[in-house]
Short mmCIF file of C-alpha atoms and ligand atoms in Angstrom, two decimals:
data_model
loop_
_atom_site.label_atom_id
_atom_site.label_comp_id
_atom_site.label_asym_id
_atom_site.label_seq_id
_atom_site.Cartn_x
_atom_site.Cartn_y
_atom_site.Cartn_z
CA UNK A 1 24.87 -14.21 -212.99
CA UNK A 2 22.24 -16.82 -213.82
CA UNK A 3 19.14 -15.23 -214.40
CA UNK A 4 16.25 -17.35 -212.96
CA UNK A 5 13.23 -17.84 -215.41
CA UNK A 6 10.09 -15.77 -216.26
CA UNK A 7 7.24 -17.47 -215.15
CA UNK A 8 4.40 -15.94 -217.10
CA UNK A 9 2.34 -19.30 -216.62
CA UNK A 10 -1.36 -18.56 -215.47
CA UNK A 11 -0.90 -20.74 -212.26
CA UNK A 12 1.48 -21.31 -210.43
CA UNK A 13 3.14 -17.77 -211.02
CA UNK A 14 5.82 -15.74 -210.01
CA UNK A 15 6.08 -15.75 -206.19
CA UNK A 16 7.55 -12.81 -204.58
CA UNK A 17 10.58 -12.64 -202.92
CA UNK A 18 8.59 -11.89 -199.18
CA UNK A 19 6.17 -15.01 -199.80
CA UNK A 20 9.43 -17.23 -200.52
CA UNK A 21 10.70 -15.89 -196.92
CA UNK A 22 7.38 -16.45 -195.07
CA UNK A 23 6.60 -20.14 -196.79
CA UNK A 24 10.11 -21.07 -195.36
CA UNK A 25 9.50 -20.03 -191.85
CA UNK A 26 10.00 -23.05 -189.19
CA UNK A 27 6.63 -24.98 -188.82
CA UNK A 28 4.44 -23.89 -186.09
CA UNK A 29 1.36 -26.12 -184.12
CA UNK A 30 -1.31 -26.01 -185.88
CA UNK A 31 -3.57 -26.67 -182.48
CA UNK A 32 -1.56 -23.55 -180.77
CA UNK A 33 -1.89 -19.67 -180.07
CA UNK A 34 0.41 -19.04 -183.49
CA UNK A 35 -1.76 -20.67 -185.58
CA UNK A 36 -4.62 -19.23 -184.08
CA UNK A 37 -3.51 -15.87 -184.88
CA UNK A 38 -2.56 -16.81 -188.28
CA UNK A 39 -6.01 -17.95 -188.78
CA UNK A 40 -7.53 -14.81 -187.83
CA UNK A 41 -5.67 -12.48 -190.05
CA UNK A 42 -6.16 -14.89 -192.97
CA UNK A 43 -9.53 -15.03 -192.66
CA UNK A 44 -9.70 -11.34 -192.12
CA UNK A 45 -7.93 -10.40 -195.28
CA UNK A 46 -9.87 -12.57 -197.36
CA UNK A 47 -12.90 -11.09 -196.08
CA UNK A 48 -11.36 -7.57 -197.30
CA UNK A 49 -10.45 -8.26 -200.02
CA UNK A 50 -13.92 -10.11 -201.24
CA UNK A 51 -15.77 -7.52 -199.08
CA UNK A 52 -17.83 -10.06 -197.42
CA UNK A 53 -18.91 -11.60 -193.97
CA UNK A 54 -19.65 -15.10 -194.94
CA UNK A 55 -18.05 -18.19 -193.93
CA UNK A 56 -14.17 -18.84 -195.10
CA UNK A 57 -13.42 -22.09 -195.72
CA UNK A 58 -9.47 -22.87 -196.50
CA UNK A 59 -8.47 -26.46 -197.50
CA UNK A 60 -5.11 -27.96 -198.40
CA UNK A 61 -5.82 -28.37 -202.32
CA UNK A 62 -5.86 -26.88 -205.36
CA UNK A 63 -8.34 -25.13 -207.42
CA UNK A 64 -10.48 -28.31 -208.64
CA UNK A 65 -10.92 -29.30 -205.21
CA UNK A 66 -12.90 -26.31 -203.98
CA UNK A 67 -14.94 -26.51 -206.89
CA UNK A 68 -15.76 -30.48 -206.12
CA UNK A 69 -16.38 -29.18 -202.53
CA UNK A 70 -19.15 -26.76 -203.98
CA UNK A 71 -20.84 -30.17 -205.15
CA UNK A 72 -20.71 -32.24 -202.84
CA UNK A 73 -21.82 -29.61 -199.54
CA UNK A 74 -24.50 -28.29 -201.51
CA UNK A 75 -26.22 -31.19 -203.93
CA UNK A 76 -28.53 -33.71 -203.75
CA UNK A 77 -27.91 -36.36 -206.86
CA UNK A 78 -30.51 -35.24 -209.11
CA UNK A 79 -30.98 -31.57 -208.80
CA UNK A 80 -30.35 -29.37 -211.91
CA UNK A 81 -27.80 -26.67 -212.18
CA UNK A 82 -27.10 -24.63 -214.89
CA UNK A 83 -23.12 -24.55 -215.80
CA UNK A 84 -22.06 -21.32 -218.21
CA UNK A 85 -19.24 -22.78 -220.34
CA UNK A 86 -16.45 -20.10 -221.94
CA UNK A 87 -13.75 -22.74 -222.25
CA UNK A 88 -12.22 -25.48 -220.61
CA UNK A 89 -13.05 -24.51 -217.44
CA UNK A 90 -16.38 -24.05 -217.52
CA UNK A 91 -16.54 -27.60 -218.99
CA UNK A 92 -14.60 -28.76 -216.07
CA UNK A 93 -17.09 -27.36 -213.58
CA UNK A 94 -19.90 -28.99 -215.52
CA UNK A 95 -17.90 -32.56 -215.71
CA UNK A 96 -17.38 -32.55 -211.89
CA UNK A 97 -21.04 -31.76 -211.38
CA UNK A 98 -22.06 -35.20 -213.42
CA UNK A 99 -19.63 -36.96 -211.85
CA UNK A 100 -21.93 -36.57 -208.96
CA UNK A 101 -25.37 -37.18 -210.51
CA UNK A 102 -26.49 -34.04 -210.97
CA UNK A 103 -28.57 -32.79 -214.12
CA UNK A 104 -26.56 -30.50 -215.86
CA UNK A 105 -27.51 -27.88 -218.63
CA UNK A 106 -24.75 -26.10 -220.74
CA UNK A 107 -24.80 -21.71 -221.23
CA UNK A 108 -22.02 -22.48 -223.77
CA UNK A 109 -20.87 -18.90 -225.23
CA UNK A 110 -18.43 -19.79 -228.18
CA UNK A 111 -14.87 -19.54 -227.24
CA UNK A 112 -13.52 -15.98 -226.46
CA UNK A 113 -16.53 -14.52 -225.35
CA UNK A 114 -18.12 -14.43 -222.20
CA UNK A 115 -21.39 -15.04 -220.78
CA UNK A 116 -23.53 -11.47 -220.64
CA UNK A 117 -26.06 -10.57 -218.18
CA UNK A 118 -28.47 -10.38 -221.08
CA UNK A 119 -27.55 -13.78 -222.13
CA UNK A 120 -28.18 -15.47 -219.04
CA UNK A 121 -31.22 -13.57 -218.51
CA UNK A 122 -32.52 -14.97 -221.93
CA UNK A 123 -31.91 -18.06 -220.90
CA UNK A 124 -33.35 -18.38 -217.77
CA UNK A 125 -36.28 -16.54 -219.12
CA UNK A 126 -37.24 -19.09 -222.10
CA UNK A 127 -36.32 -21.78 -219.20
CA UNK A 128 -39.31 -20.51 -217.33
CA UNK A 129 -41.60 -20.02 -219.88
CA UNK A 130 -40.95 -23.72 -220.95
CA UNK A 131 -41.60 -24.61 -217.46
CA UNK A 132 -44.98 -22.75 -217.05
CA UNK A 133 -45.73 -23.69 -220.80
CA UNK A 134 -45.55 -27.77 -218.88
CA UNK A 135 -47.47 -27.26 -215.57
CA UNK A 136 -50.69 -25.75 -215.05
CA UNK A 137 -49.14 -23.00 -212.66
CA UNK A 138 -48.38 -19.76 -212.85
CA UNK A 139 -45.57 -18.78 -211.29
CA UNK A 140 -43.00 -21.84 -212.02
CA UNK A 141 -40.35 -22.87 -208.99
CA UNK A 142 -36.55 -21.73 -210.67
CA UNK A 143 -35.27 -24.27 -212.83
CA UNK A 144 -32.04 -24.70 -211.19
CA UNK A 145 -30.62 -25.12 -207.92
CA UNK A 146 -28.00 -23.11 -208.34
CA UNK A 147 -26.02 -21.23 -211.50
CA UNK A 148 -22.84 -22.28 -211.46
CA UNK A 149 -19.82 -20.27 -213.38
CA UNK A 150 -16.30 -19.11 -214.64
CA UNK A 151 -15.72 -16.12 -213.72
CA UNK A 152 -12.31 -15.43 -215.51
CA UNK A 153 -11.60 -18.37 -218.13
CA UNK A 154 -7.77 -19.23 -218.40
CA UNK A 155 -8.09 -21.26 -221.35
CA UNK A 156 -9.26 -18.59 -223.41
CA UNK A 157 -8.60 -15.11 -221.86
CA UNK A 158 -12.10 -14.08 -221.40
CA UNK A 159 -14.16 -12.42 -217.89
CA UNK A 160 -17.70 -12.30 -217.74
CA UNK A 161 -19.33 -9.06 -215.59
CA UNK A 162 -19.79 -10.92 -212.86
CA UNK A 163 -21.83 -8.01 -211.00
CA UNK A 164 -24.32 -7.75 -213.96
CA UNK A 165 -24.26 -11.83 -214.14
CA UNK A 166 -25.28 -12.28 -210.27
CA UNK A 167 -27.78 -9.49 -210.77
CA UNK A 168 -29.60 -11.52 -212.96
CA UNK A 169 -29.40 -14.86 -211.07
CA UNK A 170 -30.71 -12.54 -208.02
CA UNK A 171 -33.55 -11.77 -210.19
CA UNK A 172 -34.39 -15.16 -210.44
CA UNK A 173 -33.90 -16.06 -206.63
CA UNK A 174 -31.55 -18.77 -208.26
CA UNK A 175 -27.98 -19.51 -205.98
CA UNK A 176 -24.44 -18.84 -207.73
CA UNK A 177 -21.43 -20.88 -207.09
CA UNK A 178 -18.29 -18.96 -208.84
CA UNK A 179 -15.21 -20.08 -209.46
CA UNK A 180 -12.90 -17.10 -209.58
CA UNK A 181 -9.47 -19.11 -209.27
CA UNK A 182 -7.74 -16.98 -211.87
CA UNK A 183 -9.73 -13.35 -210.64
CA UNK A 184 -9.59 -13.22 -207.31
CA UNK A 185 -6.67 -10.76 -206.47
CA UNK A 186 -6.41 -9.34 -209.59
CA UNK A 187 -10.46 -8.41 -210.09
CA UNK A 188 -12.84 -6.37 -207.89
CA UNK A 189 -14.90 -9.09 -206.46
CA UNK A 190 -17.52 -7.66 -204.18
CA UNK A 191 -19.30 -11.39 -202.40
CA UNK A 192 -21.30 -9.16 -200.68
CA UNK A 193 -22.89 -6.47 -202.27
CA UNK A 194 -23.46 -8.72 -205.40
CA UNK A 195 -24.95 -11.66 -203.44
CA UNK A 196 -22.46 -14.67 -204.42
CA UNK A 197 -23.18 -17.96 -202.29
CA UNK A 198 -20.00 -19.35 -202.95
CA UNK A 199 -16.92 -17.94 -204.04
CA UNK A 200 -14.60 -20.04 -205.03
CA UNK A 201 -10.57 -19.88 -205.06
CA UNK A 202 -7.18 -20.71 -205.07
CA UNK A 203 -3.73 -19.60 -203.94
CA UNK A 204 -1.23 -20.02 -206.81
CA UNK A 205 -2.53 -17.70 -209.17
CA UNK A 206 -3.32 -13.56 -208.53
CA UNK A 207 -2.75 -14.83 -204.65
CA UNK A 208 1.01 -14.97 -205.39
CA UNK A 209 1.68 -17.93 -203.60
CA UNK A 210 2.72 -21.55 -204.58
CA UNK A 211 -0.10 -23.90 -205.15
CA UNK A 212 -1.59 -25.61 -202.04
CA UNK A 213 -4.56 -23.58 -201.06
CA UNK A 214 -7.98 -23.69 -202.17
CA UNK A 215 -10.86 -21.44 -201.20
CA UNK A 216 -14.33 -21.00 -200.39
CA UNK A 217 -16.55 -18.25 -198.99
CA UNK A 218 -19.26 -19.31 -198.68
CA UNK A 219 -23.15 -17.31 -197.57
CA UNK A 220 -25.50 -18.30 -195.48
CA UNK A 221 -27.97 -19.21 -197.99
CA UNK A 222 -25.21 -22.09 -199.26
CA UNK A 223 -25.15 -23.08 -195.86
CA UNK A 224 -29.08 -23.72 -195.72
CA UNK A 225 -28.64 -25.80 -198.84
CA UNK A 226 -25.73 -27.66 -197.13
CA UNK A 227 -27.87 -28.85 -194.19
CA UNK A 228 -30.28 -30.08 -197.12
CA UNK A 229 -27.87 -31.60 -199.48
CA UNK A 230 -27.10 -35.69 -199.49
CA UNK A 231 -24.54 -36.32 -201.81
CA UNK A 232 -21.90 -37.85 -199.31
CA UNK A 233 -19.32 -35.53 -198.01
CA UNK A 234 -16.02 -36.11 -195.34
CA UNK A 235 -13.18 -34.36 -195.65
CA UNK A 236 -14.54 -31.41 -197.39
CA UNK A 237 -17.56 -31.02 -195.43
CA UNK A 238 -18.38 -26.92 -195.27
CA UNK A 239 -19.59 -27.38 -191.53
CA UNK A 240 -16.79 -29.12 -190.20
CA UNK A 241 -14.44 -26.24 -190.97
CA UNK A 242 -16.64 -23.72 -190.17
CA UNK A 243 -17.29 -25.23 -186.53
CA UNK A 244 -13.80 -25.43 -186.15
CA UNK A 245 -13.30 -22.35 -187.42
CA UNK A 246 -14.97 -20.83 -184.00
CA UNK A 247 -12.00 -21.60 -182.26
CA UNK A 248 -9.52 -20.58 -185.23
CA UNK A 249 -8.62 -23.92 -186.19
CA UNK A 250 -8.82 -26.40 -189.15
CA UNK A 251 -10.23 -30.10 -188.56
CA UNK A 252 -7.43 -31.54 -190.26
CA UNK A 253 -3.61 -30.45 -190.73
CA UNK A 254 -3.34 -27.17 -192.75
CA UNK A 255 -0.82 -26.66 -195.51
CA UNK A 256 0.72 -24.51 -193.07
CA UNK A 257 3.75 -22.58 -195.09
CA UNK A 258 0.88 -21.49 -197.67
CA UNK A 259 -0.82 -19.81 -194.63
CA UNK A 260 2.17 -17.87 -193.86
CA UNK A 261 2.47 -16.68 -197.03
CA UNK A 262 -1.16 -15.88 -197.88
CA UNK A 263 -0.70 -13.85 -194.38
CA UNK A 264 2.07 -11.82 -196.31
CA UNK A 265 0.25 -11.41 -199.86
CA UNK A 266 -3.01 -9.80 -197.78
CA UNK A 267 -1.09 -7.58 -196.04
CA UNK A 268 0.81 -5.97 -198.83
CA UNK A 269 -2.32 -6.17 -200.71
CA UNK A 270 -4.30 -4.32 -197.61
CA UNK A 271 -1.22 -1.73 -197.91
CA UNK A 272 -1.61 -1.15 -201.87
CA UNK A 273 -5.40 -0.71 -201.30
CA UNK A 274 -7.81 -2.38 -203.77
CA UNK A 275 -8.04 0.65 -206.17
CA UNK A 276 -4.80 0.40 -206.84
CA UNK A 277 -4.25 -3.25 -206.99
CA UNK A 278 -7.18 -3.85 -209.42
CA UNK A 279 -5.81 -0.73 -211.48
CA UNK A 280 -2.02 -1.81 -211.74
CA UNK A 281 -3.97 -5.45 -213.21
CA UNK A 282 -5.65 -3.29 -216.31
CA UNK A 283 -3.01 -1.22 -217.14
CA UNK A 284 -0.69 -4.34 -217.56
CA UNK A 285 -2.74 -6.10 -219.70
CA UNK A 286 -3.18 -2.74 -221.80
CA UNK A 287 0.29 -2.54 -221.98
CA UNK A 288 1.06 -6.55 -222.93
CA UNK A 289 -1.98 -6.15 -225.75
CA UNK A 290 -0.85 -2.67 -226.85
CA UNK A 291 2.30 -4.10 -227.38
CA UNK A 292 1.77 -7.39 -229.12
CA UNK A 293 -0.52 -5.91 -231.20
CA UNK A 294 2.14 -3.22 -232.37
CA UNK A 295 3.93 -6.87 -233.07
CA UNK A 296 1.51 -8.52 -235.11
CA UNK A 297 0.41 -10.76 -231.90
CA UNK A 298 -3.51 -11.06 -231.38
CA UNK A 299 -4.79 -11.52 -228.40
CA UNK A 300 -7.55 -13.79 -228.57
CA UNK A 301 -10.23 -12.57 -226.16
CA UNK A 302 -11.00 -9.04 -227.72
CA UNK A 303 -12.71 -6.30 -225.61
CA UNK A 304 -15.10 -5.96 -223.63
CA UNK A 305 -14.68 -9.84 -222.73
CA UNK A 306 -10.54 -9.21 -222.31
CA UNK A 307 -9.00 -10.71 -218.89
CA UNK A 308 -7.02 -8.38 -216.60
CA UNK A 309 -5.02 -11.28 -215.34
CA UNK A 310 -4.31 -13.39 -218.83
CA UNK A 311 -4.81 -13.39 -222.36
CA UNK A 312 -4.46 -16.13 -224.74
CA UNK A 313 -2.35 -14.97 -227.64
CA UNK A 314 -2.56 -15.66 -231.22
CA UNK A 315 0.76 -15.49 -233.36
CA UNK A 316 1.09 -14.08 -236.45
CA UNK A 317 1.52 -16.08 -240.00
CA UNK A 318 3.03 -18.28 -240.36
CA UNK A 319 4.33 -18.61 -236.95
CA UNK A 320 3.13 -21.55 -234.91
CA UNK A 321 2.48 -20.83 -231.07
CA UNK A 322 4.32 -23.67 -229.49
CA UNK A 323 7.58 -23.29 -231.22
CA UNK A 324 6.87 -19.70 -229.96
CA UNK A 325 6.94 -20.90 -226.69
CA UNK A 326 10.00 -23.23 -227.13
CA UNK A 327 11.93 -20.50 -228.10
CA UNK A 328 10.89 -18.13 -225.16
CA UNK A 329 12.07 -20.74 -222.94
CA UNK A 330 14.81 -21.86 -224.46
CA UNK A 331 16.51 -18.57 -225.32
CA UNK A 332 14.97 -16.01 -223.68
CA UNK A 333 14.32 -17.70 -220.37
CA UNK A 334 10.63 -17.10 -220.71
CA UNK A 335 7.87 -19.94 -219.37
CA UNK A 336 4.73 -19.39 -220.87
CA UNK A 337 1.46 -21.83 -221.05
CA UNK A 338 0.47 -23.73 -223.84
CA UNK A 339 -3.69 -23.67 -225.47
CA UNK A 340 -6.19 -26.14 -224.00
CA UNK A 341 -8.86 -28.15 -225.75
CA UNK A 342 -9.46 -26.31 -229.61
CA UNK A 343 -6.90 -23.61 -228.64
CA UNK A 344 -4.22 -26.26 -228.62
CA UNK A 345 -1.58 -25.37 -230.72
CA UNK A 346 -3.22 -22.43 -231.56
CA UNK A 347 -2.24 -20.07 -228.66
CA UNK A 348 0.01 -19.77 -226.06
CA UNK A 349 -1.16 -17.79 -222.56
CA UNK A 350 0.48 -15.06 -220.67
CA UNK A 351 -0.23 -14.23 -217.15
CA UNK A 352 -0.20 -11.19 -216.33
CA UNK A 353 -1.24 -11.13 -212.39
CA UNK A 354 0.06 -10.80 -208.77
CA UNK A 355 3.75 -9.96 -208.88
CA UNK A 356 4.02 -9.60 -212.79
CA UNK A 357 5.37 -5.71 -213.12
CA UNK A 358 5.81 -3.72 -216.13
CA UNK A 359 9.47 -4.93 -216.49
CA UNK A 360 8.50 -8.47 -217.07
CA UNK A 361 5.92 -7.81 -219.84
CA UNK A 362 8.52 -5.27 -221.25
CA UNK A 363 11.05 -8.37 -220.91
CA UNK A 364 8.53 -10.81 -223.05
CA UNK A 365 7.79 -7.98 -225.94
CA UNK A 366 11.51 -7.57 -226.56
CA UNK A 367 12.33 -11.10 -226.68
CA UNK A 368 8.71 -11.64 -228.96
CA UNK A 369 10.45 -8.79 -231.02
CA UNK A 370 13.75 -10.46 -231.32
CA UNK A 371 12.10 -14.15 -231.95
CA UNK A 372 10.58 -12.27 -235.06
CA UNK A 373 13.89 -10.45 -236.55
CA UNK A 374 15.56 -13.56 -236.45
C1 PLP B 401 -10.52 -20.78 -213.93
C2 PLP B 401 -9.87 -22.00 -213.36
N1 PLP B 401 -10.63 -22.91 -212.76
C3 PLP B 401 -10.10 -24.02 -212.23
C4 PLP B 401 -8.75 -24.28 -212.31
C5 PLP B 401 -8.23 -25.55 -211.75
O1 PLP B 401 -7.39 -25.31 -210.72
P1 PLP B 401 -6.28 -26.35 -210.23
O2 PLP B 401 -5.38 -26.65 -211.39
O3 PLP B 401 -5.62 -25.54 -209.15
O4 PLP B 401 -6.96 -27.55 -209.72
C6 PLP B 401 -7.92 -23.37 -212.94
C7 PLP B 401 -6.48 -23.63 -213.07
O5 PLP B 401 -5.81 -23.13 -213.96
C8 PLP B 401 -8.49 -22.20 -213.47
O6 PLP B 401 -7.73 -21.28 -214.09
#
C-alpha cells in the first residue's frame, strides 16, 4: 500500500476525504436555483461561524487578494493606516498598502511575539498626544483610518488577543481590517461582538479546502468608508458582490468546486459545534509542543503568544531545520514548511489545523524521534 504524504504545510493542508468528494461533483450554473442555494448556506455558515451579520464577500483568489481588496474598497491614496507587523505577514499587509499610496506606520513587535492590547493602546495614545502636542485643539481627529493586522502570523507561530486588540481600536473609534487567513476555523473569532470591519480570509488553511477562495466580511461601517474611498477598484469592488449577493449570486464566475466544499467543511463544523472545534485546535498544539519539547524541539512562539493552528519549530544543536525537513519528506513521508524572511533556515512550520488529528502529530513525533536516533 502506498501511503500518501503528510501534509503538515500551513496552507494548503490536508483536505478531508468528504471535501475531495464534494470539490469533484459535476459543475452546476452558476446563474441557477443550485447555485443559489449553495450561496445561501455558504454565506450562512460563515456568518456562524464568525458570529456576525455583516456583508460576505467570496472571491475566486487566494489569501493576498482579499487583503488587496481591503485597500482598494476602503482607501483614498494618502490616508494613514497603522499596520502591526509580527512577521512576514504583517509586512506583507503593510507592502500592499504602499503599493497603493497610502501612508503607512509600522507596530513592529519583534519576531515571536504578538501585538498586546496594552501595546497598541500605548501607541495610539503617544500618537494622539503628538497630534494635540501639533494643533491648537483639544480633542485630536484619530490618526489613522483604519488599524490594520495579523491576527495569527504563519511565519512565526504567534496570535495576538484579537478581542483585547479590537477593544482598544474601539476605544479609539479607529476601523480594523484583520487578516485571519491562518485563524479562522481553528480560533474563536467573534466579528460581531468585538466590532471587526473587515475580516479577512481564505479557504486552504483551517477551512480544509484546496486553495481558491478568499474572504471578506465585511461591517457596515467599512461599507461607509467604501462609498468614500477613490483608489480605483473593478473586479474586487465590495458593492458589486454585495448587490449581487441580494439575489444569491456572484458578478463574475465563482470557483465553483471550492463552494461545494466550503458547503461541506461548515456543515461538519456546525455539527462539531464551535466549543469543540476551537478546543480539539489547543489541545493539538499542546500535544505537538509537549511532545517536541520532550524531544529537544523548541517551538518558537512561547506562551501566551503560541498559535493553535501552527508553530514554527526550532531544532535542537546541531541539527539544521531544512535537512530536518528533507528527511521528513524523504523518509518519513512528511511535508512540512520551510522559515520565511530571518526564520529562514532557522525553523521549519507545522500546521496543526482543520483535519490534522492526534494520529498525524503522533505520526511526525515518532518519525522526529527516529530522525534523531539515527
Ligand atoms: C497570515 C497570512 N496572511 C496572508 C497569507 C497569504 O495568503 P495566500 O498565500 O493565500 O495569498 C497567508 C498565507 O500563508 C497567511 O498565512
Amino acid at each position: 500500500v502506498i501511503q500518501e504524504d503528510l501534509l503538515l504545510t500551513p496552507g494548503p493542508v490536508q483536505v478531508p476525504d468528504s471535501v475531495r468528494k464534494a470539490i469533484s461533483r459535476p459543475m452546476i450554473n452558476h446563474r441557477g436555483p443550485e447555485f443559489k442555494e449553495l450561496f445561501l448556506e455558504v454565506t450562512r455558515g460563515l456568518k456562524w461561524l464568525l458570529n456576525t451579520e455583516n456583508e460576505i464577500v467570496i472571491f475566486p483568489s487566494s489569501g493576498t487578494g482579499v487583503m488587496e481588496s481591503a485597500i482598494t474598497n476602503l482607501f483614498s491614496p494618502g490616508d494613514a493606516v497603522l499596520v502591526g507587523v509580527m512577521g512576514e505577514f504583517g509586512r506583507r499587509f503593510a507592502d500592499i498598502a504602499s503599493a497603493f499610496g497610502l501612508r503607512v506606520d509600522l507596530l513592529e513587535v519583534p519576531i515571536g511575539y504578538a501585538i498586546t492590547p496594552v501595546i497598541l493602546n500605548d501607541y495610539l495614545e503617544q500618537a494622539i498626544s503628538q497630534l494635540r502636542n501639533k494643533s491648537t485643539l483639544t480633542s485630536a481627529p484619530p490618526p489613522y483610518k483604519a488599524i490594520l493586522l495579523t491576527h495569527n502570523e504563519t511565519s512565526t507561530g504567534a496570535i495576538l488577543d484579537l478581542k483585547g486588540v479590537a477593544a482598544v481600536a474601539r476605544e479609539y473609534q479607529i476601523p480594523i481590517i484583520v487578516d485571519a487567513i491562518s485563524s479562522c476555523g481553528g480560533v474563536e473569532i467573534d466579528v460581531g461582538s468585538w466590532n471587526i470591519d473587515v475580516l479577512l480570509t481564505a479557504s486552504q488553511k483551517a477551512l480544509m479546502n484546496p486553495p481558491g477562495l478568499g474572504i471578506a466580511a465585511v461591517s457596515e461601517r467599512a461599507l461607509s468608508m467604501c462609498r468614500e474611498a477613490t483608489l480605483p477598484r473593478y473586479y474586487w469592488d465590495y458593492r458589486r458582490f454585495i448587490e449581487k449577493s441580494r439575489s444569491q449570486e456572484t458578478p463574475y464566475t465563482p470557483c465553483i468546486p471550492i463552494w461545494f466544499g466550503l458547503k461541506e467543511v461548515l456543515a461538519e463544523m456546525q455539527k462539531e459545534g464551535k466549543a469543540c472545534l476551537f478546543a480539539r485546535h489547543r489541545e493539538l498544539a499542546l500535544t505537538l509542543r509537549q511532545g517536541l519539547s520532550e524531544i529537544g524541539f523548541e517551538p518558537f512562539a512561547k506562551e501566551p503568544f503560541a498559535s493553535p493552528t501552527v508553530t514554527a519549530v526550532v531544532p535542537p544543536n546541531p541539527y539544521r531545520a531544512d535537512d530536518i525537513r528533507k528527511t521528513l519528506r524523504v523518509s518519513y513521508g512528511i511535508v512540512t514548511a520551510g522559515g520565511q524572511g530571518p526564520l529562514k533556515g532557522k525553523v521549519f512550520r507545522v500546521a496543526h489545523m482543520g483535519a490534522i488529528r492526534p494520529s498525524h502529530i503522533e505520526r511526525l513525533l515518532g518519525a522526529l524521534k527516529g530522525l534523531l536516533s539515527t
